[in-house]
PDB file of C-alpha atoms in Angstrom:
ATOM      1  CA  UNK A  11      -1.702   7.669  -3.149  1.00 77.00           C
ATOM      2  CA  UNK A  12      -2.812   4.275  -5.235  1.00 89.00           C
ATOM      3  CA  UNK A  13       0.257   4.642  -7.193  1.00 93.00           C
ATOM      4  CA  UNK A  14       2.574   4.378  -4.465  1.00 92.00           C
ATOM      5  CA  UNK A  15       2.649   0.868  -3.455  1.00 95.00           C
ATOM      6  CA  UNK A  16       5.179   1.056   0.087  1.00 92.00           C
ATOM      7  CA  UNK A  17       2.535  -1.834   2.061  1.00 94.00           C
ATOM      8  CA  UNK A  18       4.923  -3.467   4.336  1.00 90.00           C
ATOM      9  CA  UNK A  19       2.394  -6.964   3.965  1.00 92.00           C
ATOM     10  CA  UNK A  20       3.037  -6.983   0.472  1.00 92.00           C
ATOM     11  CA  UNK A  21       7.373  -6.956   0.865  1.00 89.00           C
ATOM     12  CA  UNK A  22       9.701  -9.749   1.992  1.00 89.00           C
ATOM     13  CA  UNK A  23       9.882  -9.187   5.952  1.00 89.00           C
ATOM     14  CA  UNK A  24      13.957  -8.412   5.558  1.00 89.00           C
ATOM     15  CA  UNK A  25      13.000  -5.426   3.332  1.00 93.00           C
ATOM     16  CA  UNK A  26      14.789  -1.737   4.970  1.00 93.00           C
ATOM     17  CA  UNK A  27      13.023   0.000   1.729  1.00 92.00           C
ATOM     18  CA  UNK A  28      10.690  -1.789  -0.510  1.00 93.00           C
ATOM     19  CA  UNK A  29       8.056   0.353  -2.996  1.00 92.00           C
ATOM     20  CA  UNK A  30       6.545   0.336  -5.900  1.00 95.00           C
ATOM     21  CA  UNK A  31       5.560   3.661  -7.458  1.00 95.00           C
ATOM     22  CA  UNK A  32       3.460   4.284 -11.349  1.00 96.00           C
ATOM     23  CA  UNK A  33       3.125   7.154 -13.277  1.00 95.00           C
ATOM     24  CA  UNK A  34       1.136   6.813 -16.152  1.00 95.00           C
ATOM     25  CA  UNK A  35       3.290   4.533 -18.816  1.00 96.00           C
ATOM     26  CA  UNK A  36       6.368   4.653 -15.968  1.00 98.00           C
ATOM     27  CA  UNK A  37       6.624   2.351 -12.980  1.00 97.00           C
ATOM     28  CA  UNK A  38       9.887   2.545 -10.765  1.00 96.00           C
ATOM     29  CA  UNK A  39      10.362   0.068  -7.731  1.00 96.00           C
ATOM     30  CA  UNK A  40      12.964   0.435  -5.075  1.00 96.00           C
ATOM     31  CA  UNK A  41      14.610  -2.265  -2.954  1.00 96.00           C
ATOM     32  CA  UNK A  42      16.871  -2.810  -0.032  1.00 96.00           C
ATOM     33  CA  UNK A  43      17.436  -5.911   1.881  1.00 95.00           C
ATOM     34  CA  UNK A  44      19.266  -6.136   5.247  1.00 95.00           C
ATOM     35  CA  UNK A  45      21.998  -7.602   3.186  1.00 94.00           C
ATOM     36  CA  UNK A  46      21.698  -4.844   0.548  1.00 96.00           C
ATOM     37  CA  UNK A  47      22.504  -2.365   3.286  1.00 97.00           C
ATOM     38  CA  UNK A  48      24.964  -4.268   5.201  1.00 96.00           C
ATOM     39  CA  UNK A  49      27.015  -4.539   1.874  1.00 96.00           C
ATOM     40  CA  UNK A  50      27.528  -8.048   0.314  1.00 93.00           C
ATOM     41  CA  UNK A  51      30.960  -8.585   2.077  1.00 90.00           C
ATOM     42  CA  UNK A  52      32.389 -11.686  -0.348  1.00 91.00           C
ATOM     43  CA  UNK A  53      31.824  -9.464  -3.172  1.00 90.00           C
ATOM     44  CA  UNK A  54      34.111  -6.367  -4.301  1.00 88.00           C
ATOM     45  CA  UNK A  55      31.565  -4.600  -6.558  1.00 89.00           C
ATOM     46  CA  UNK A  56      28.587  -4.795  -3.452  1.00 93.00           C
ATOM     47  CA  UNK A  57      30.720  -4.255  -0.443  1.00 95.00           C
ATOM     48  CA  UNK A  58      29.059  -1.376   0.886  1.00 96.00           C
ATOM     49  CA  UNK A  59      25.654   0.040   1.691  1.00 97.00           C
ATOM     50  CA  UNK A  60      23.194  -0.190  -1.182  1.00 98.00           C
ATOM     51  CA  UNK A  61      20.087  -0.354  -2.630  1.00 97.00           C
ATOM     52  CA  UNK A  62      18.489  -1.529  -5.866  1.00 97.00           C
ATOM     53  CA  UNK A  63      16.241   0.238  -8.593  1.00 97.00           C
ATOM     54  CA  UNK A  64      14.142  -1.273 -11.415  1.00 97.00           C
ATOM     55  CA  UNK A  65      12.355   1.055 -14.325  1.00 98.00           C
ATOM     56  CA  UNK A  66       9.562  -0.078 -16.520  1.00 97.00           C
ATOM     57  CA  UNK A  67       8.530   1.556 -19.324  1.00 98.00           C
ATOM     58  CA  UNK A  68       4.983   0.325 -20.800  1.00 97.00           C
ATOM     59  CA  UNK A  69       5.570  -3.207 -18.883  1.00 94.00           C
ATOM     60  CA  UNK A  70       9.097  -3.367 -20.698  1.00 96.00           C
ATOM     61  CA  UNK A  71      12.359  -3.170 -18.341  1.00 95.00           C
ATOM     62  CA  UNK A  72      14.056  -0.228 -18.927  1.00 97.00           C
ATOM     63  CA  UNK A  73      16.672  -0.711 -15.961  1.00 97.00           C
ATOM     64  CA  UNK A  74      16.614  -3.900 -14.331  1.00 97.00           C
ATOM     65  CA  UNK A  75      16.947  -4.483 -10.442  1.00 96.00           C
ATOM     66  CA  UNK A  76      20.755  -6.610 -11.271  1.00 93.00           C
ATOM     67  CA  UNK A  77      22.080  -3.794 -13.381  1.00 95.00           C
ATOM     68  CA  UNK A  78      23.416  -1.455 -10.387  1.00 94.00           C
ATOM     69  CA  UNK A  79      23.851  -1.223  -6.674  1.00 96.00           C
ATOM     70  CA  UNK A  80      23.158   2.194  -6.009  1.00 97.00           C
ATOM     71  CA  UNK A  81      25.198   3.420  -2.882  1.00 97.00           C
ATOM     72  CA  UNK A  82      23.577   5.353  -0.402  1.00 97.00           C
ATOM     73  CA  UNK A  83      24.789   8.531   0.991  1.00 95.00           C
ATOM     74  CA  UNK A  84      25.595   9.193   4.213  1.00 93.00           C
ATOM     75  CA  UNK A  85      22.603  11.602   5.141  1.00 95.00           C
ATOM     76  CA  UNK A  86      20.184   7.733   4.125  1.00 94.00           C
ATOM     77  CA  UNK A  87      22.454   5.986   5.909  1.00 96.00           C
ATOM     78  CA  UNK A  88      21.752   8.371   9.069  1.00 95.00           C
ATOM     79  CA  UNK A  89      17.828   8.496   8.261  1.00 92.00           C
ATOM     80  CA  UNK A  90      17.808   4.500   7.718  1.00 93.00           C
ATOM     81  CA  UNK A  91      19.454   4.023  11.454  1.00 94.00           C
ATOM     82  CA  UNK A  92      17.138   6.413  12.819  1.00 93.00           C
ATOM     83  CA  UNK A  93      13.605   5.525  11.294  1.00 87.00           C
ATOM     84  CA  UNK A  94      14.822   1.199  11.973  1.00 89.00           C
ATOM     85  CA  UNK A  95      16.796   1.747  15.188  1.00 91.00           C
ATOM     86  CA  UNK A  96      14.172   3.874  16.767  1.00 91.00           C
ATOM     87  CA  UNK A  97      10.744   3.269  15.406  1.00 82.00           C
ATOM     88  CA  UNK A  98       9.253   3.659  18.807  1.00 85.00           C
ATOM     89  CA  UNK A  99      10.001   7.635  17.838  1.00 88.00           C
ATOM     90  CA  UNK A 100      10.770   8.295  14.772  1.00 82.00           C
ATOM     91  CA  UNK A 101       8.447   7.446  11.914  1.00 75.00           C
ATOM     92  CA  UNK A 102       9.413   7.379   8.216  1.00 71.00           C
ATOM     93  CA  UNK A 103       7.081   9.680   6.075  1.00 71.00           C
ATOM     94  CA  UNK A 104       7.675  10.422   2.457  1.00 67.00           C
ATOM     95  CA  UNK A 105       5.386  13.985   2.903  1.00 68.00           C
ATOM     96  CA  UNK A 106       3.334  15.180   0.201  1.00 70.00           C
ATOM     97  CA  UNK A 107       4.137  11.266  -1.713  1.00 73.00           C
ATOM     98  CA  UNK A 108       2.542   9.472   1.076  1.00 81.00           C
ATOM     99  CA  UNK A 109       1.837   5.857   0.236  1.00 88.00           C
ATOM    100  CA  UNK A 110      -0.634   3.138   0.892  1.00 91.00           C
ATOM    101  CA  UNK A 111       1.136   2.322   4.224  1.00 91.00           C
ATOM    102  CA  UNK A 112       1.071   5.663   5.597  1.00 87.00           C
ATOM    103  CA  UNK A 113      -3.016   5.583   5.012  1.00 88.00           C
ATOM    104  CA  UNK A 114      -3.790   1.945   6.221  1.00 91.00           C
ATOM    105  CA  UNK A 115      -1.784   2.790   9.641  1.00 88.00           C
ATOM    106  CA  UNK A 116      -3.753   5.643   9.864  1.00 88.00           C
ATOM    107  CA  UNK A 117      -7.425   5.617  11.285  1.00 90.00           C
ATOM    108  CA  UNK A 118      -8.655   9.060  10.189  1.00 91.00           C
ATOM    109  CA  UNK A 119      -6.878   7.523   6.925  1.00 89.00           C
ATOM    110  CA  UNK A 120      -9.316   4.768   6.964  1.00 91.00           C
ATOM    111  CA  UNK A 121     -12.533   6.954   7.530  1.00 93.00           C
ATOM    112  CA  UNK A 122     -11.087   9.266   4.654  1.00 92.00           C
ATOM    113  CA  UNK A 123     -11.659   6.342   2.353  1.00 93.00           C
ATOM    114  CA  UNK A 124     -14.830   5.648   3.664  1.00 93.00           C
ATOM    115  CA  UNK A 125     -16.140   9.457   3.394  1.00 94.00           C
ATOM    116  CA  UNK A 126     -14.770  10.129   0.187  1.00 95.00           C
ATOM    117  CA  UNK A 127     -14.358   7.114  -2.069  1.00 94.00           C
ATOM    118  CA  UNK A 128     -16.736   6.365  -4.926  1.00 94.00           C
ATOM    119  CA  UNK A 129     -17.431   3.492  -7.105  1.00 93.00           C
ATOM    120  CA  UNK A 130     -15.727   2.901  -9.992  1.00 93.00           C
ATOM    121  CA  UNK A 131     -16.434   1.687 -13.404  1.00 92.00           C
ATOM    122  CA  UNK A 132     -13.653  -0.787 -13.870  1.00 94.00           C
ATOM    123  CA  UNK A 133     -12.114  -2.666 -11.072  1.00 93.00           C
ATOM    124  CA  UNK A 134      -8.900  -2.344 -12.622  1.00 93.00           C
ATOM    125  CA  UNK A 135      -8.967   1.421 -12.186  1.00 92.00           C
ATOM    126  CA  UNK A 136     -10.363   0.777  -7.947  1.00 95.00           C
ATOM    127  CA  UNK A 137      -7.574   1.991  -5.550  1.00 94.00           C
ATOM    128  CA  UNK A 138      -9.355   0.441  -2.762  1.00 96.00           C
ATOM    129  CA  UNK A 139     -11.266  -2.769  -2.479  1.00 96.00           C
ATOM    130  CA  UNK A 140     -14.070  -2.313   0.416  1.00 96.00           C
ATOM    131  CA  UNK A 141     -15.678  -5.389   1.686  1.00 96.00           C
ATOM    132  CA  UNK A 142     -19.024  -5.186   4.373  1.00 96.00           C
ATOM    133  CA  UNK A 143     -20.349  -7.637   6.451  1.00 96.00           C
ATOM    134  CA  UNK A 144     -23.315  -6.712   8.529  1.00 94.00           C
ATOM    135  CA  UNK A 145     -24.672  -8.759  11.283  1.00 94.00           C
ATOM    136  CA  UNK A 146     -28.266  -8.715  13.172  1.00 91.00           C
ATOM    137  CA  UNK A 147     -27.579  -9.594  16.790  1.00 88.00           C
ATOM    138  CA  UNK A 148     -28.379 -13.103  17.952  1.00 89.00           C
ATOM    139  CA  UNK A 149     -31.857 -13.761  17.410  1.00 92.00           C
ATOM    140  CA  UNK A 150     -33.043 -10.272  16.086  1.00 90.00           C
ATOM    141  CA  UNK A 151     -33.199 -10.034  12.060  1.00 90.00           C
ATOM    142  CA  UNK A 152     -32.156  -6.846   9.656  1.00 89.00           C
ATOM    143  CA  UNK A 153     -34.997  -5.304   7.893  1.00 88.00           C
ATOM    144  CA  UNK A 154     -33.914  -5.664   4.126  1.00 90.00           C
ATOM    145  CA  UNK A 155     -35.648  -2.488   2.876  1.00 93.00           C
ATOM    146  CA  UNK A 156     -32.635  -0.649   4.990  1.00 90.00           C
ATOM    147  CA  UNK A 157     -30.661  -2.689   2.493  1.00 92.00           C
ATOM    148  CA  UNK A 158     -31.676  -1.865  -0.068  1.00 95.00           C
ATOM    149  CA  UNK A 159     -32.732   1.823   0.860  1.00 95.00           C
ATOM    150  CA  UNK A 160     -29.148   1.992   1.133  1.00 95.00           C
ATOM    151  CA  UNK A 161     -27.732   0.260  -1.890  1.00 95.00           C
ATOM    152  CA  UNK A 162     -30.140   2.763  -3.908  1.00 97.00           C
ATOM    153  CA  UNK A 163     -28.732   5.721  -2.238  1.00 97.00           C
ATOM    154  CA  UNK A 164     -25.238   4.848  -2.528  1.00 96.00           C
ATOM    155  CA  UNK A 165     -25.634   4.712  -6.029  1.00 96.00           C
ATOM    156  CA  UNK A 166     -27.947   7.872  -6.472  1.00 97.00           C
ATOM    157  CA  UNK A 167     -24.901   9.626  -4.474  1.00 97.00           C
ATOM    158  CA  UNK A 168     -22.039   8.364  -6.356  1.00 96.00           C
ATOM    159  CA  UNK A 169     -20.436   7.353  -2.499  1.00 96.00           C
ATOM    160  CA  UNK A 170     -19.935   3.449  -1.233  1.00 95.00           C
ATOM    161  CA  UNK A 171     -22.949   1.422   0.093  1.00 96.00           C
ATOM    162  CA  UNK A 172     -20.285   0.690   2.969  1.00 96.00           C
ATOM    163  CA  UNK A 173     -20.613   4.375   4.004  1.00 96.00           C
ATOM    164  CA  UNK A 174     -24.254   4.467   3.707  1.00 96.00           C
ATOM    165  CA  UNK A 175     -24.822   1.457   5.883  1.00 95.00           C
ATOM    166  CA  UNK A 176     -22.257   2.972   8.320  1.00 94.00           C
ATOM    167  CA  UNK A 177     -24.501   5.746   9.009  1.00 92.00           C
ATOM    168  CA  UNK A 178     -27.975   3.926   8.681  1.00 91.00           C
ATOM    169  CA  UNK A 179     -26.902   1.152  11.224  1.00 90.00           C
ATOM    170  CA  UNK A 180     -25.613   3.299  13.750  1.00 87.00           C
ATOM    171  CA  UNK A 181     -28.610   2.870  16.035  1.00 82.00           C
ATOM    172  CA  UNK A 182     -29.900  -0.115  14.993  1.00 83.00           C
ATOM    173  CA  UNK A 183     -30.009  -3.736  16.626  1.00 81.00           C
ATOM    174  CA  UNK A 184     -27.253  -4.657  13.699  1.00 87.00           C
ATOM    175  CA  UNK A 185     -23.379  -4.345  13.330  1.00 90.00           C
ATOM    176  CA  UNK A 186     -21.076  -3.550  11.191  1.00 93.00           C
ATOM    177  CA  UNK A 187     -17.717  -4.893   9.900  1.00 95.00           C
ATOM    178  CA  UNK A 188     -16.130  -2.863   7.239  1.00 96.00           C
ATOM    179  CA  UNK A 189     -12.627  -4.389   5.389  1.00 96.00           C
ATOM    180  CA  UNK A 190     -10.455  -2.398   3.550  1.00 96.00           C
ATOM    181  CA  UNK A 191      -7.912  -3.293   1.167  1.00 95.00           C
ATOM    182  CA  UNK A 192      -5.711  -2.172  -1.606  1.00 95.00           C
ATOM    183  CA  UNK A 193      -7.783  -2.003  -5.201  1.00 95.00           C
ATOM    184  CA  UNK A 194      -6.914  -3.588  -8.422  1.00 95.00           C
ATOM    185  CA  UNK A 195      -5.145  -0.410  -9.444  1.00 94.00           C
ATOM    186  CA  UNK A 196      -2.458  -0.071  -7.022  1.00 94.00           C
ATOM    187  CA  UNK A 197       0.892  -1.207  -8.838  1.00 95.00           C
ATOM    188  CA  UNK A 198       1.600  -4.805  -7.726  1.00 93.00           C
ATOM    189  CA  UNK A 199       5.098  -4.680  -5.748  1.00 92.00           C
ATOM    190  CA  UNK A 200       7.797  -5.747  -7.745  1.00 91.00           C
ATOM    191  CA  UNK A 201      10.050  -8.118  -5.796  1.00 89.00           C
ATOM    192  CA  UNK A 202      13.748  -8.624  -6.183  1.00 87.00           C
ATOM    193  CA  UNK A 203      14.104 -12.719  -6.823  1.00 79.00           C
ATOM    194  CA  UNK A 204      17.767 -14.021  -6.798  1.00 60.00           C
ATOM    195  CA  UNK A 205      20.789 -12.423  -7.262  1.00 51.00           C
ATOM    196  CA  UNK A 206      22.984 -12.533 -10.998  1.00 46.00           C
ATOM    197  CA  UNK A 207      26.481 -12.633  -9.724  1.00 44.00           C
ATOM    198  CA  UNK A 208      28.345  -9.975 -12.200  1.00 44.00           C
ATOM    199  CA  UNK A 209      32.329 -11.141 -13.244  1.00 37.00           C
TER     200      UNK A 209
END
């Protein structure tokens, strides 16, 4: 799921279709503008539905966004006036090649972190990025040792002190605020900028 960067936050707002997705040494990104898919009507060679697709191979472009405008077929151009027209009931869902997007909307997809992520050696690597803020209510105080108690058996679990202290505080005069976010290692979006004009 960390390799499929679809987070709407992270895409220009006029963005139909805008994801980033890494394999190993391959990284692909997809876009489509409102204009893309309206077709660039003072142009002959974009006058139609379209979208564009960039390929990068070891950081190096392989295809480049500018070097096609990839028509759709009609079956996308059905789905893409459902899943905009109609998001009220229908919902776009890539299956089995979920994204971030699909998780972050998702509450159980937010616990799932929680329950199952671990630490990780490098940061670079971290797919999520899970900040904690826990607050004594007014004029009571947190006993540190639970603090620590629970750092220590985060780490002697392999799990996130954010999921320990979830648990531990659950009865407790504090509360807790949990913030999740994409890690390090989800591929940074890769954004269309400008337009070459081709003769």
């Amino acid at each position: 799921m960390k390799n499929i960067n679809d987070l709407i936050d992270e895409h220009p707002n006029d963005y139909i279709i805008g994801f980033t997705a890494k394999y190993k040494h391959i990284q692909w990104s997809f876009s489509c503008s409102k204009t893309d898919y309206e077709g660039h009507k003072t142009t002959s060679y974009a006058d139609f539905p379209h979208y564009h697709m960039q390929m990068q191979l070891d950081g190096q472009s392989f295809i480049r966004y500018s070097d096609f405008h990839i028509p759709f077929h009609g079956d996308d151009i059905f789905d893409i006036e459902l899943y905009t027209k109609h998001k009220d009931t229908i919902r776009h869902d890539y299956g089995h090649g979920s994204g971030m997007q699909a998780l972050f909307e998702s509450t159980k997809g937010l616990e799932c972190i929680l329950d199952t992520s671990h630490p990780v050696e490098n940061e670079e690597n971290a797919a999520f990025k899970i900040n904690t803020l826990v607050m004594a209510k007014e004029g009571e105080t947190i006993d540190g040792n639970l603090i620590a108690d629970a750092i220590k058996e985060a780490k002697n679990k392999n799990k996130t002190v954010s999921s320990i202290l979830r648990d531990k505080l659950k009865n407790t005069n504090a509360s807790i605020s949990i913030d999740i976010s994409p890690g390090d290692g989800v591929p940074e979006p890769q954004i269309r900028n400008g337009r070459n004009k081709k003769k």
